[in-house]
Coordinates of C-alpha atoms and ligand atoms in Angstrom, one line a residue:
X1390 CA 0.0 0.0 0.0
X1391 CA 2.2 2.1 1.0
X1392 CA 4.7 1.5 -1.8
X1393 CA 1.7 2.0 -4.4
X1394 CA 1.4 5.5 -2.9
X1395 CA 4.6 6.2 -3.4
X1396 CA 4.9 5.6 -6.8
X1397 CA 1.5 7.1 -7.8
X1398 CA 3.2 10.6 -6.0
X1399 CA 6.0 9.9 -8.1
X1400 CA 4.3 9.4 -11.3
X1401 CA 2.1 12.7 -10.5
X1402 CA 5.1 15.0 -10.0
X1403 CA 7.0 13.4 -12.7
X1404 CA 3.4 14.0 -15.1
X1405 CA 3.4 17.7 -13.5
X1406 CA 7.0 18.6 -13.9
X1407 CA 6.6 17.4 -17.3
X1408 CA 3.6 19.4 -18.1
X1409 CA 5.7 22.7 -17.1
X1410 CA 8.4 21.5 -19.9
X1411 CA 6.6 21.2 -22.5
X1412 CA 6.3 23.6 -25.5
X1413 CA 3.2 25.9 -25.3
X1414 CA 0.6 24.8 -27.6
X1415 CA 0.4 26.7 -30.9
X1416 CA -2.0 29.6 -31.7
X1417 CA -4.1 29.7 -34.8
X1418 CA -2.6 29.6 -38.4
X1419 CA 1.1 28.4 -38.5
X1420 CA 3.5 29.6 -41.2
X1421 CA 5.0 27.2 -43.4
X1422 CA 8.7 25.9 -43.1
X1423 CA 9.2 27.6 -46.7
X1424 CA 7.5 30.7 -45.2
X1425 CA 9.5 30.4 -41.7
X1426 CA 13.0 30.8 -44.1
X1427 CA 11.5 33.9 -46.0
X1428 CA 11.0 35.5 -42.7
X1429 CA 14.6 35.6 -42.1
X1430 CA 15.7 37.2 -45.1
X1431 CA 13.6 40.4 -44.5
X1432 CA 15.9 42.7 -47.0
X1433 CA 16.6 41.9 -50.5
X1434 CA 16.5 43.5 -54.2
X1435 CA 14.2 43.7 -57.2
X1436 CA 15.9 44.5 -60.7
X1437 CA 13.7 46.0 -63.2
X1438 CA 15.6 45.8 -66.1
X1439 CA 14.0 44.8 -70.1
X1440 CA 13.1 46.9 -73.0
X1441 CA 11.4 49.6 -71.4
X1442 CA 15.1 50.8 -70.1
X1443 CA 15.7 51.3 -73.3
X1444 CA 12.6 53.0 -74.5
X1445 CA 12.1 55.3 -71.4
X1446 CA 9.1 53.6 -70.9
X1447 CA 7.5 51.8 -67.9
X1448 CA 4.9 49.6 -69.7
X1449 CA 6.1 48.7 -73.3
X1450 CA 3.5 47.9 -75.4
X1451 CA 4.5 44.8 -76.9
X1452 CA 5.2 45.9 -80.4
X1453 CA 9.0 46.8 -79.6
X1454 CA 11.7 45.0 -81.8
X1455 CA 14.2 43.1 -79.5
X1456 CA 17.3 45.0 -81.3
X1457 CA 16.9 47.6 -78.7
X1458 CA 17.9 45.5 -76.3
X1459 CA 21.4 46.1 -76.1
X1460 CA 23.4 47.2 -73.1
X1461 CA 27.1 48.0 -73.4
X1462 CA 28.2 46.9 -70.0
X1463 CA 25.9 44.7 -68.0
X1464 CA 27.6 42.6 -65.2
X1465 CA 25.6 40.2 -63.7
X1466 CA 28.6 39.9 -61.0
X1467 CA 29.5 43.8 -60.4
X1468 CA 25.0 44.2 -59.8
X1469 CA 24.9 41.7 -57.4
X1470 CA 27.7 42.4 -55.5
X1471 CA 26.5 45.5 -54.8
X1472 CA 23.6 44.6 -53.9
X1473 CA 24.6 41.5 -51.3
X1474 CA 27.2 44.7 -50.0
X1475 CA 24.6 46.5 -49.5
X1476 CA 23.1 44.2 -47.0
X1477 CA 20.9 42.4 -49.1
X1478 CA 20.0 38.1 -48.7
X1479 CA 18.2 37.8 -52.4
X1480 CA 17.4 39.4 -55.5
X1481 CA 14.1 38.6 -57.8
X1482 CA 14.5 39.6 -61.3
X1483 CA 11.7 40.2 -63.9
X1484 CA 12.3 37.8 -66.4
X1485 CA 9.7 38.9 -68.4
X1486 CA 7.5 42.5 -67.9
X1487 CA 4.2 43.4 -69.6
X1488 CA 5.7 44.1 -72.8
X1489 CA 6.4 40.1 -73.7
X1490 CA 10.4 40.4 -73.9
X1491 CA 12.2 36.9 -71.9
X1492 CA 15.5 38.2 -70.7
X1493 CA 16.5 34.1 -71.5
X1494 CA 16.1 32.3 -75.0
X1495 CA 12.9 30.6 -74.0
X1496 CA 11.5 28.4 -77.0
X1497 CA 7.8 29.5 -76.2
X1498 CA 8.2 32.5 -77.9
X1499 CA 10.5 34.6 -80.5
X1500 CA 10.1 37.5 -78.2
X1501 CA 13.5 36.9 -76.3
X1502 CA 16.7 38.4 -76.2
X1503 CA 17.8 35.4 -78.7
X1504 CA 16.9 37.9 -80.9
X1505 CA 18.5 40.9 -79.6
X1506 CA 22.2 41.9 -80.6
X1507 CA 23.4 40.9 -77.2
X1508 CA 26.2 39.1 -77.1
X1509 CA 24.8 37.9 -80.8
X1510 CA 22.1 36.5 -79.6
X1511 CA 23.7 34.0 -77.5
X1512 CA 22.9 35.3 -73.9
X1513 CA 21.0 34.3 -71.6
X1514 CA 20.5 37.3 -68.4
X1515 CA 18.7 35.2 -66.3
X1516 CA 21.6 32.6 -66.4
X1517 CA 24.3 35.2 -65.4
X1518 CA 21.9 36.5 -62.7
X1519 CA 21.0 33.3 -61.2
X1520 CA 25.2 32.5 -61.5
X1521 CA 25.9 35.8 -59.9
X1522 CA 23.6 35.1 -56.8
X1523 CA 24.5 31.5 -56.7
X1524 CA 28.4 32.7 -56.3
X1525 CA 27.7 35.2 -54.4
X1526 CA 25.5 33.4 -51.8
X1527 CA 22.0 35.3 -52.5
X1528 CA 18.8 34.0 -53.3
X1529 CA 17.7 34.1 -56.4
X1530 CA 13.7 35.3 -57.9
X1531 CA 12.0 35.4 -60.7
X1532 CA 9.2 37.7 -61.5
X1533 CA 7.1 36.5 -64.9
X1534 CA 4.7 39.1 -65.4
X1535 CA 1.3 37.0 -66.4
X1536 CA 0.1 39.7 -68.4
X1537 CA 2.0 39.7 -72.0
X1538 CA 0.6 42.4 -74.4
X1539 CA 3.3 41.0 -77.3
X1540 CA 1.6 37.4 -77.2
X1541 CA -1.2 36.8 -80.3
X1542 CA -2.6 34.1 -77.5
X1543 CA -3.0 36.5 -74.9
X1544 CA -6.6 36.4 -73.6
X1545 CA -7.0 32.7 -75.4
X1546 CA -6.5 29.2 -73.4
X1547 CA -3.6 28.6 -75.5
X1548 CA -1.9 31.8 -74.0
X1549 CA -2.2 30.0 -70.5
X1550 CA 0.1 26.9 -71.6
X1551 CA 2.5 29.0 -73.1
X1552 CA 2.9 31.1 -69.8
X1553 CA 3.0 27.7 -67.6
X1554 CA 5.5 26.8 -70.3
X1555 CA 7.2 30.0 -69.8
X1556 CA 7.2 29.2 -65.7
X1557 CA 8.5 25.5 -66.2
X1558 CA 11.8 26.9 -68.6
X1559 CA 12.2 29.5 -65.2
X1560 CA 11.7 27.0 -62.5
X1561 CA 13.7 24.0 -64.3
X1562 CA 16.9 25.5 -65.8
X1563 CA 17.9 28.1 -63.1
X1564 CA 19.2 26.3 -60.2
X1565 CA 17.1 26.6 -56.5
X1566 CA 14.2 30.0 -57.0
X1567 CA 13.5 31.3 -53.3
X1568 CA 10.4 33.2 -54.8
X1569 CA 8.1 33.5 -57.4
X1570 CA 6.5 36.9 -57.9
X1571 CA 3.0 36.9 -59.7
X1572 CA 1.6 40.4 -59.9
X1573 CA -2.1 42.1 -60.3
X1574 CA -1.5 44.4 -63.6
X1575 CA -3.9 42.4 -66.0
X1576 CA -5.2 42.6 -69.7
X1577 CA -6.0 45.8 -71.9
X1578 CA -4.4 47.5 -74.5
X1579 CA -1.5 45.6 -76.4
X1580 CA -0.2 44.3 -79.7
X1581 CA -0.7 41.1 -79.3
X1582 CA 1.0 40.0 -82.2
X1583 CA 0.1 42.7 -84.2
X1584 CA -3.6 42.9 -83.3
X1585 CA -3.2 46.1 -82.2
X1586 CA -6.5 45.7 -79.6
X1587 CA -8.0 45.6 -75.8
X1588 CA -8.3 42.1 -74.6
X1589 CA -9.6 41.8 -71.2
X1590 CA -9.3 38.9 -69.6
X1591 CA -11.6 37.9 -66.0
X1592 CA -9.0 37.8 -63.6
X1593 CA -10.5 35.0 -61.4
X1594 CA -10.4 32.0 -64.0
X1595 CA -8.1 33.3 -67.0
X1596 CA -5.0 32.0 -65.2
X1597 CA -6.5 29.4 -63.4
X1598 CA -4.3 30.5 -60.3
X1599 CA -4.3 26.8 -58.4
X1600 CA -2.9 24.9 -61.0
X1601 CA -0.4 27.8 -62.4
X1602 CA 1.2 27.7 -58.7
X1603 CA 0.9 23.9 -58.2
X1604 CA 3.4 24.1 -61.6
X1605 CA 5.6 26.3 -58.9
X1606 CA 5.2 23.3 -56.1
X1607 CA 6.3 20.9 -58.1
X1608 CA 9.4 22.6 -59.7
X1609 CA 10.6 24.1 -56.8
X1610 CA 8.8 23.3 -53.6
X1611 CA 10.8 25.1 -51.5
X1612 CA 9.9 28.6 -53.1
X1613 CA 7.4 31.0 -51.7
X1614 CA 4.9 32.3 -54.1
X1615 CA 3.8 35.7 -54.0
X1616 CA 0.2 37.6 -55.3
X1617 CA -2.4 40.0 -53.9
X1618 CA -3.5 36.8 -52.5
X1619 CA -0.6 34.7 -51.7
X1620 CA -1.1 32.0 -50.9
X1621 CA 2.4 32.2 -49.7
X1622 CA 3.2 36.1 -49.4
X1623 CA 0.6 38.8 -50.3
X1624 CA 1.1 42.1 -51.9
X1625 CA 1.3 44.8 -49.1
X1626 CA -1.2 46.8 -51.1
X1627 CA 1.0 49.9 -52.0
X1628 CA 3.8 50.5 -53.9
X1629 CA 5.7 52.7 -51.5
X1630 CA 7.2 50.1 -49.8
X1631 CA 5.7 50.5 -46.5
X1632 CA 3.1 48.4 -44.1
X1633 CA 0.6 50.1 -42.0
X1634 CA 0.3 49.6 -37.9
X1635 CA -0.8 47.0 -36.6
X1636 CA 0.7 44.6 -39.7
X1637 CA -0.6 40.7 -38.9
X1638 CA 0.8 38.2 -40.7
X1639 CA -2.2 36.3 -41.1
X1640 CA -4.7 37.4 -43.4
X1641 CA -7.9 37.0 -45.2
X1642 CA -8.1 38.5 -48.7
X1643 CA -11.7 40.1 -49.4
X1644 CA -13.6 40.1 -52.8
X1645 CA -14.6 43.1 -54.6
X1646 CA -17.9 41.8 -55.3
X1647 CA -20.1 39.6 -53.3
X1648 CA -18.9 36.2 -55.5
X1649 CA -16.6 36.2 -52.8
X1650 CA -14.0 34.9 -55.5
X1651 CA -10.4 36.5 -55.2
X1652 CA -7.6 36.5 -57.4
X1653 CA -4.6 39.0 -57.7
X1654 CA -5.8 41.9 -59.3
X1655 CA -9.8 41.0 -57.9
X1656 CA -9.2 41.9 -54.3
X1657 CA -9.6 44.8 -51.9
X1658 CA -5.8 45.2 -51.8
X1659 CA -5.7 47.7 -49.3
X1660 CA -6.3 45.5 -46.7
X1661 CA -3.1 43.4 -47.6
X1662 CA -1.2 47.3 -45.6
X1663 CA -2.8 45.6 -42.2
X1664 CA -3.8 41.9 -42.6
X1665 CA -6.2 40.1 -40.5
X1666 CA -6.1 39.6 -37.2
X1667 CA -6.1 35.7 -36.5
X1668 CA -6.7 35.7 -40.3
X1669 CA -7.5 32.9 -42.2
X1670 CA -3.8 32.3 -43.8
X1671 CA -0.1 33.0 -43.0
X1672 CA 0.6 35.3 -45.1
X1673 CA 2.7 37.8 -44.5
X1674 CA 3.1 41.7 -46.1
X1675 CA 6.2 41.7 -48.5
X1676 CA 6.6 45.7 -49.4
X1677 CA 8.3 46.5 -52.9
X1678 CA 8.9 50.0 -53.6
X1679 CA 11.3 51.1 -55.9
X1680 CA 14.8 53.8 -55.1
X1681 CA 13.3 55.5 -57.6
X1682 CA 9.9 56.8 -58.6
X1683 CA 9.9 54.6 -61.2
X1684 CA 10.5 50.8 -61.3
X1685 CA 12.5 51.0 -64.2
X1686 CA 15.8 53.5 -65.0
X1687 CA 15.0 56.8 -66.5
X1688 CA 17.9 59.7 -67.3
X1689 CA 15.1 62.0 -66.1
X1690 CA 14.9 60.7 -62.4
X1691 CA 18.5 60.3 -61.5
X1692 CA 18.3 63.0 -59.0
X1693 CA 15.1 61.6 -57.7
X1694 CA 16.5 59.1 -55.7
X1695 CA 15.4 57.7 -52.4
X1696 CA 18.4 58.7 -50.0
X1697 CA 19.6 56.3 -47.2
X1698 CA 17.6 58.4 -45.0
X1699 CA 14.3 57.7 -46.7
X1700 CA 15.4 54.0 -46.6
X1701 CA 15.5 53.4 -43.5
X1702 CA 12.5 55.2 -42.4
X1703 CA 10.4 52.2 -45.0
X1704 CA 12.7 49.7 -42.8
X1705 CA 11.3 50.7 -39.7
X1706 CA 7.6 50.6 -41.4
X1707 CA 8.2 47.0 -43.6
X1708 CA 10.6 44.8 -41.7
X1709 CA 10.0 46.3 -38.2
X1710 CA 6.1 45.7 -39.0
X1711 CA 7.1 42.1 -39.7
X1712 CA 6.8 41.9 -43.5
X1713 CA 9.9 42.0 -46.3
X1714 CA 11.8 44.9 -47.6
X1715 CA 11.8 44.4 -51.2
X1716 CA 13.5 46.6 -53.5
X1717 CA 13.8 47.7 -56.7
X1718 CA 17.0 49.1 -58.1
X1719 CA 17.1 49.0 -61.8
X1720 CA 20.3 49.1 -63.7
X1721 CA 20.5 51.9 -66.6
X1722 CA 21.3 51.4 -70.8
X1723 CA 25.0 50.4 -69.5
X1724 CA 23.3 48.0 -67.7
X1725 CA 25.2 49.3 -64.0
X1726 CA 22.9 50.9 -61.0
X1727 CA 23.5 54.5 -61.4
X1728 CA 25.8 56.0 -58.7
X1729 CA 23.7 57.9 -57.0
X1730 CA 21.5 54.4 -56.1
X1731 CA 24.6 52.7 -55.6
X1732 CA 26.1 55.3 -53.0
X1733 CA 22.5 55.4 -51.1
X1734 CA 22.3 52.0 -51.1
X1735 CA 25.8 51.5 -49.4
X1736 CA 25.1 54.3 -47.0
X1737 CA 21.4 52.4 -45.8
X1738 CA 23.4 49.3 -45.5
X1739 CA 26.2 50.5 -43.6
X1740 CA 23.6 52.3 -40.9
X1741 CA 21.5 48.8 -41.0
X1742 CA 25.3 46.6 -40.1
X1743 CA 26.0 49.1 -37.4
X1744 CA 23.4 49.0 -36.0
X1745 CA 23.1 45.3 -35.4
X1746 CA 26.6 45.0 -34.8
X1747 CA 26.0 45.2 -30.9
X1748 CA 22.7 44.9 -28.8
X1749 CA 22.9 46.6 -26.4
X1750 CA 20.9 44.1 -24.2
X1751 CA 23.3 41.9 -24.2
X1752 CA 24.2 41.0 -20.3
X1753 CA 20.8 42.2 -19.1
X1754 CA 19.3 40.8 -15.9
X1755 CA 16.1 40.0 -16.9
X1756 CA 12.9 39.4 -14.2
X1757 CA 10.1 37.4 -15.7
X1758 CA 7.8 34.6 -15.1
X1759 CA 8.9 31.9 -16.9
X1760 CA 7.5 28.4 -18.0
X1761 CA 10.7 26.5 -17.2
X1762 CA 14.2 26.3 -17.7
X1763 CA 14.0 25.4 -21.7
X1764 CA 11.9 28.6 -21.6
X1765 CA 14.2 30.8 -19.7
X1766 CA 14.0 34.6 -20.2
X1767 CA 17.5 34.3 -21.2
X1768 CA 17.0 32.8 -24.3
X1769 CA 15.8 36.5 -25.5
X1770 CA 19.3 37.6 -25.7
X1771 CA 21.3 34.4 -27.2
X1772 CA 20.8 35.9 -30.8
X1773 CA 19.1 32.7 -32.0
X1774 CA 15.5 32.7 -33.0
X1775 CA 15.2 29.3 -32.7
X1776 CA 14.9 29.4 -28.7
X1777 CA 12.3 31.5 -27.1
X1778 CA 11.1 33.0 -23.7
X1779 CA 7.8 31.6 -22.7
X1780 CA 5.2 32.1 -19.9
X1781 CA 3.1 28.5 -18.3
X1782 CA -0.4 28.4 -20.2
X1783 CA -2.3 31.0 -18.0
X1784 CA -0.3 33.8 -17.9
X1785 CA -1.7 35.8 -21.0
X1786 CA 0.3 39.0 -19.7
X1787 CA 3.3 39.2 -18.3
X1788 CA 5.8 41.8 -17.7
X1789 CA 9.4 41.6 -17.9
X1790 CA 12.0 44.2 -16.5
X1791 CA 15.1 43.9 -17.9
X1792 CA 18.4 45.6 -16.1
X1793 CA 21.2 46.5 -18.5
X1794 CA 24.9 45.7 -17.0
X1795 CA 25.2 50.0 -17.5
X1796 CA 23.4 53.1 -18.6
X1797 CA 23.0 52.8 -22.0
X1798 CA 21.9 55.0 -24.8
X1799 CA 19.7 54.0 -27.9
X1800 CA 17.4 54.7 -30.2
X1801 CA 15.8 50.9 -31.5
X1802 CA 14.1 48.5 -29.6
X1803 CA 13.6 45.5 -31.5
X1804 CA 11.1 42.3 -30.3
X1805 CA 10.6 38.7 -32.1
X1806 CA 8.0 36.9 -31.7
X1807 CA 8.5 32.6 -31.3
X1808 CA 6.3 32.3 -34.9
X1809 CA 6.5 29.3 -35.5
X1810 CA 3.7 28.7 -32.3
X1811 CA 2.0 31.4 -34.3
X1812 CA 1.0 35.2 -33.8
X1813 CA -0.1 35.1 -30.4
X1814 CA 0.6 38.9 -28.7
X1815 CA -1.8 41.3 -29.5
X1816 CA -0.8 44.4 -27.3
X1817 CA 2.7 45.5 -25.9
X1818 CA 4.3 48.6 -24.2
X1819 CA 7.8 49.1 -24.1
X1820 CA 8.8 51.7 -21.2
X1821 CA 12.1 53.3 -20.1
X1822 CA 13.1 54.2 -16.6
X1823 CA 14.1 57.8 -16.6
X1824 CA 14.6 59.0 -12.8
X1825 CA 12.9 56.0 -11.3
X1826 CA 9.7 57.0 -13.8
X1827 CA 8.9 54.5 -16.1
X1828 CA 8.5 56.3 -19.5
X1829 CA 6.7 54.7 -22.3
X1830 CA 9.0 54.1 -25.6
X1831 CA 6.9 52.5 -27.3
X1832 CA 3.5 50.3 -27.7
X1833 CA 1.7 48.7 -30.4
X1834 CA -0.4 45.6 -31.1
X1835 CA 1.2 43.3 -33.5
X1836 CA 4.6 41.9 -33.0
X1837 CA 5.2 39.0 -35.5
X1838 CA 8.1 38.2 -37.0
X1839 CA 10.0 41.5 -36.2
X1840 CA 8.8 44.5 -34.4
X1841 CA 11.0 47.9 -34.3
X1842 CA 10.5 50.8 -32.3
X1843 CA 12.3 53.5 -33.8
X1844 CA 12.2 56.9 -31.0
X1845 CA 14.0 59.5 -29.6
X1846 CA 17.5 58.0 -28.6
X1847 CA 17.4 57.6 -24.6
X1848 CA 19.7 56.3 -21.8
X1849 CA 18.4 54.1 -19.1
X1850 CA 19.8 51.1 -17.1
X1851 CA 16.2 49.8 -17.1
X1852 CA 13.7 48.8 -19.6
X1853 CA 10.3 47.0 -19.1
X1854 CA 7.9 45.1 -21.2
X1855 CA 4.5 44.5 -21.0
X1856 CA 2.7 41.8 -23.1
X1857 CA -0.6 40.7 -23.6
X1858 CA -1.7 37.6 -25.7
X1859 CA -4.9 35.4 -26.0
X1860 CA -2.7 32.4 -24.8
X1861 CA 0.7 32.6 -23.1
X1862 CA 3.7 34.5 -24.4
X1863 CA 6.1 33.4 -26.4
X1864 CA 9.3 35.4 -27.6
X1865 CA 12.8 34.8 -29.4
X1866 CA 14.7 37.6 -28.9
X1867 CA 15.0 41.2 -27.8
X1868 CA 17.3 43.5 -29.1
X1869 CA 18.6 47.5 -28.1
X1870 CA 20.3 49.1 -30.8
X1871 CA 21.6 52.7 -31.5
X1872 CA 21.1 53.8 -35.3
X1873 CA 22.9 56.5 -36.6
X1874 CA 21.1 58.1 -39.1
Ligands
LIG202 C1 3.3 46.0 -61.1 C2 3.7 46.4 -62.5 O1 2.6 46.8 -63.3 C3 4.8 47.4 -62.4 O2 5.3 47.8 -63.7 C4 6.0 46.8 -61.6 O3 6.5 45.7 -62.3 C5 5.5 46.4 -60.3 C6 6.5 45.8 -59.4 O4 4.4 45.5 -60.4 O5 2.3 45.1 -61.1
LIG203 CA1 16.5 33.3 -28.8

């Protein structure tokens, strides 16, 4: 009897200590493993580069021969060095824009630049882009612009194989694609092979959207595919580069009608600059913007470019809302980023590395109720995201006072959220103790992948954080940082 009690008191506390170990349970929609690795990236380019740089134009019309294609100087190697320089993890290039023109020799069409005078015909700039990234260690994109206003098929079903046809050549002969980028901009005015004509198309069955992007699971399943409607990424719903507050990475794209059928270019894309809170997808805001007002180079707007100011401020408003920084540099008739981009781009990446060189949290003290030892508060400082802070299953809000080793000045405060148990916090307040006051620095209600708080820079020795959540808390890391701007 007595023994049997024993070992039932055993078997409790060994149930209960058990309990407090393991992991909290997850929280709504989950993003995806291929999704979880786009997170981390946060920062990389776009390069608008075809025909258009050549005609001054940013939608060609379709009807413009391939000899203009021609640049004196491009080097796939030189562009992308810059770019990974200037801080960037990937680059997406459009393959093919509106106007029909494949930067690669595809054999779907003979609107490629097989028939330009470049390098007689013989290159291939999707090749030396996707070698360029591969050496240098970037990811490599490819945008393939659905809409083709040189194509005679365009707006017929036989337009949609050669498209998918067009996709296969992209997603087969170019090594590993991190992204595929499908955009809105959809039928009108073109050539279409000489037509000359409107052609509208309706965007919610033309493309037949499912099966195009199961083409883009089977090539490359590890790729994210992006639209106004994801399903992996969804437009942001401006082109200024910028989310709005709060930014959820979950989301649930809204019809304009009441068919309640969506499709990019059919959806109430200014929703995309928010989300949905506890939305029906992961899908997270990926902000393009171009350094320029326009997406492609133009002599006229070579003093119109974004400075490393400007940059930043769309960093704190994209990545520190949780979504992507994508953007667009596009290289001029020489086929080189003009130096004015370059320089600004250089400048933005050096105040980006500077910053994260140090956090300036690192050595805190931190009080806070924990969950257990795997779950330590701790684990917000090791600079790994793959081990988190978390609170037992009750405590929805918790606070957390963190002591620095010193007084210590800055100007960013920078919170991670554990995603992959989902987007859990729904209110925070960062506060500062100036004098013994606590000061509020900051507050907000998403967190998600990466929050930023960009203020006035202040020096305390003490910081606290209050969160609230639906479940219990779970965080990666925390990070101080001083930005010189
Ligand atoms: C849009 C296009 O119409 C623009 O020309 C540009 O390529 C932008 C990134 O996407 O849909
Ligand atoms: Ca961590």
């Amino acid at each position: 009897m007595k023994k049997s009690f024993f070992i039932l008191t055993l078997g409790i506390l060994f149930i209960s200590c058990n309990n407090e170990i393991l992991p909290p349970e997850a929280y709504g929609i989950l993003p995806s493993e291929r999704q979880l690795k786009w997170h981390e990236l946060e920062y990389y380019g776009f390069i608008h580069f075809t025909i258009n740089t050549f005609t001054d134009k940013e939608w060609g019309y379709g009807d413009e021969v391939p000899d203009l294609f021609n640049p004196s100087d491009f080097d796939a190697d030189k562009l992308v060095s810059i770019l990974k320089e200037s801080g960037m993890k990937a680059v997406i290039l459009t393959c093919k824009h509106h106007d029909g023109f494949c930067l690669w020799p595809s054999n779907t069409t003979e609107h490629t630049i097989r028939k330009s005078p470049w390098h007689n015909g013989k290159g291939d700039l999707v090749r030396e882009m996707a070698d360029a990234c591969k050496k240098h260690d970037l990811k490599f994109g490819v945008y393939l612009s659905p809409w083709d206003r040189n194509n005679a098929a365009y707006g017929t079903p036989a337009y949609i194989d050669i498209y998918r046809n067009q996709l296969r050549e992209l997603l087969s002969n170019y090594g590993e694609i991190f992204e595929v980028w499908f955009d809105g901009a959809n039928g009108g005015d073109g050539y279409y092979g000489g037509a000359r004509e409107t052609r509208k198309i309706d965007r919610t069955t033309y493309y037949d959207w499912p099966n195009t992007w199961q083409t883009v699971r089977e090539l490359q399943p590890g790729a994210v595919i992006f639209s106004d409607i994801g399903p992996d990424l969804r437009w942001v719903g401006n082109e200024k580069g910028y989310a709005l507050d709060p930014c959820w990475a979950t989301y649930t794209p809204q019809s304009l009608d009441s068919s309640g059928l969506v499709a990019p270019g059919y959806v109430q894309d200014k929703l995309g600059q928010n989300g949905t809170r506890n939305g029906e997808y992961w899908m997270p805001a990926e902000c393009d913007v171009s350094i320029r007002p326009g997406w492609f180079w133009h002599e006229s707007q070579n003093g119109k470019v974004k400075t490393p100011e400007q940059l930043f401020d769309l960093y704190i408003r994209n990545v520190g809302l949780g979504g992507n920084f994508l953007l667009n540099v596009p290289p001029n008739r020489h086929g080189h980023i003009h130096e004015t981009d370059e320089a600004s781009l250089r400048a933005f990446g050096r105040i980006l590395q500077n910053m994260y060189t140090k956090n300036l949290a690192e050595g805190a003290k931190i009080s806070a109720p924990s969950r257990g030892k795997a779950y330590k508060p701790e684990n917000l400082l090791d600079n790994d995201p793959a081990t988190y802070w978390a609170t037992v299953d009750k405590s929805t809000q918790a606070e957390l006072i963190m002591e620095l080793p010193q007084t210590t000045e800055f100007n960013v405060v920078s919170i991670r959220e554990y995603i992959l148990l989902g987007q859990r916090i729904d209110k925070f307040t960062v506060e500062v103790d100036i004098n013994g006051e606590w000061q509020l620095y900051g507050k907000g209600e998403s967190i998600g992948a990466r929050r930023l708080i960009y203020g006035e820079t202040v020096s305390t020795a003490r910081i606290r954080i209050k969160l609230e959540a639906p479940v219990c808390i779970a965080l990666s890391e925390f990070g101080l940082y001083e930005a010189s701007i």
